Coordinates of C-alpha atoms in Angstrom, one line a residue:
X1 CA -124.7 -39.9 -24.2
X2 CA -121.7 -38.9 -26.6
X3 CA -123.0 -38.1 -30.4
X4 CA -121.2 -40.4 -32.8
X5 CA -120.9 -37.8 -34.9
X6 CA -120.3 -34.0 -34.9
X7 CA -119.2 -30.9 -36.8
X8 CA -116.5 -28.3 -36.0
X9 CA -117.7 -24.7 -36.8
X10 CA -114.8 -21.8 -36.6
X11 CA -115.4 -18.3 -35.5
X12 CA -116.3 -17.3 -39.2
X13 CA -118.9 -20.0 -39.8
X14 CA -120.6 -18.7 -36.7
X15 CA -120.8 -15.1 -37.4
X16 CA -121.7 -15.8 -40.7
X17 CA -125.0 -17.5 -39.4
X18 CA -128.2 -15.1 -39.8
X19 CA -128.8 -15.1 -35.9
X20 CA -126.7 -16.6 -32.9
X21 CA -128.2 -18.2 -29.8
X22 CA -125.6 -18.6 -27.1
X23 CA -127.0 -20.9 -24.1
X24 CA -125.5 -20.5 -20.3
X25 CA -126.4 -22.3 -17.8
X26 CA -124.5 -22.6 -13.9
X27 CA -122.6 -21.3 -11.5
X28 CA -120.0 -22.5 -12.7
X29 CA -120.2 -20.1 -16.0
X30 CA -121.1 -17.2 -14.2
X31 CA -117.7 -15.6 -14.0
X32 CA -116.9 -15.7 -17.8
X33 CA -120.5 -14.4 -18.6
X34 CA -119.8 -11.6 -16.6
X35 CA -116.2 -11.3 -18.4
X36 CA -117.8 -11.5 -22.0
X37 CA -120.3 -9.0 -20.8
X38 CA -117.6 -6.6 -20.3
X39 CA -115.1 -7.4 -22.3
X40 CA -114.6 -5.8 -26.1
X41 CA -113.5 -8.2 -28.8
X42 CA -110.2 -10.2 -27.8
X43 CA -109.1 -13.4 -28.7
X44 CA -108.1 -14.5 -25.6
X45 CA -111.8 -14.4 -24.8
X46 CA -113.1 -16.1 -27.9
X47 CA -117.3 -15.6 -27.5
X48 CA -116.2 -12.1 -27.3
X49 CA -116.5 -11.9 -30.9
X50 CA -120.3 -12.8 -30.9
X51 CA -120.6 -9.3 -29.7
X52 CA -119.7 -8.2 -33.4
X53 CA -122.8 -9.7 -34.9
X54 CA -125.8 -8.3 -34.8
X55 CA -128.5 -11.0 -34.3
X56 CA -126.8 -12.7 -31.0
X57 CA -129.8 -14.2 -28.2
X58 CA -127.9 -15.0 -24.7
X59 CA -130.0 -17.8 -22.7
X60 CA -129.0 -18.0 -19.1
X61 CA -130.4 -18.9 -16.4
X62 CA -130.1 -16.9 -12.9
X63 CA -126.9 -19.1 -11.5
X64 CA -125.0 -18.4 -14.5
X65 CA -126.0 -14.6 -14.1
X66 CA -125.3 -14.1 -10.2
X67 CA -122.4 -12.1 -10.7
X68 CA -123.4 -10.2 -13.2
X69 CA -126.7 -9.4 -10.6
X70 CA -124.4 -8.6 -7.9
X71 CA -121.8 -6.4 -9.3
X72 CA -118.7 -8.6 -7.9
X73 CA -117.1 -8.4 -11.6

């Protein structure tokens, strides 16, 4: 199902929230979680910049955390 309607948040609305709850879930996002994990602010890594504020809560689940686990990054 597609939402028939939606907003558009920039980088500034969301670090201007009070807290940040960032959800990964997959395989398929386990390389750039390990990548933001180790990476210091950059805009070619955008969710790097979540890392500035000081309320952020990462949910992930083990898939998307299997290279961070294994130390392959």
């Amino acid at each position: 199902l597609v939402p028939r309607q939606a907003i558009t948040l920039g980088m500034q609305d969301i670090l201007d929230a009070d807290e940040i709850h960032l959800i990964i879930f997959g395989a398929a996002k386990a390389r750039i979680l390990a990548t933001l994990l180790t990476t210091n602010c950059s805009n070619q890594i955008p969710a790097s910049w979540l890392a500035c504020h000081s309320q952020v809560f990462l949910w992930a689940d083990r898939e998307a955390f299997q290279i961070v686990d294994s130390n392959e990054f």
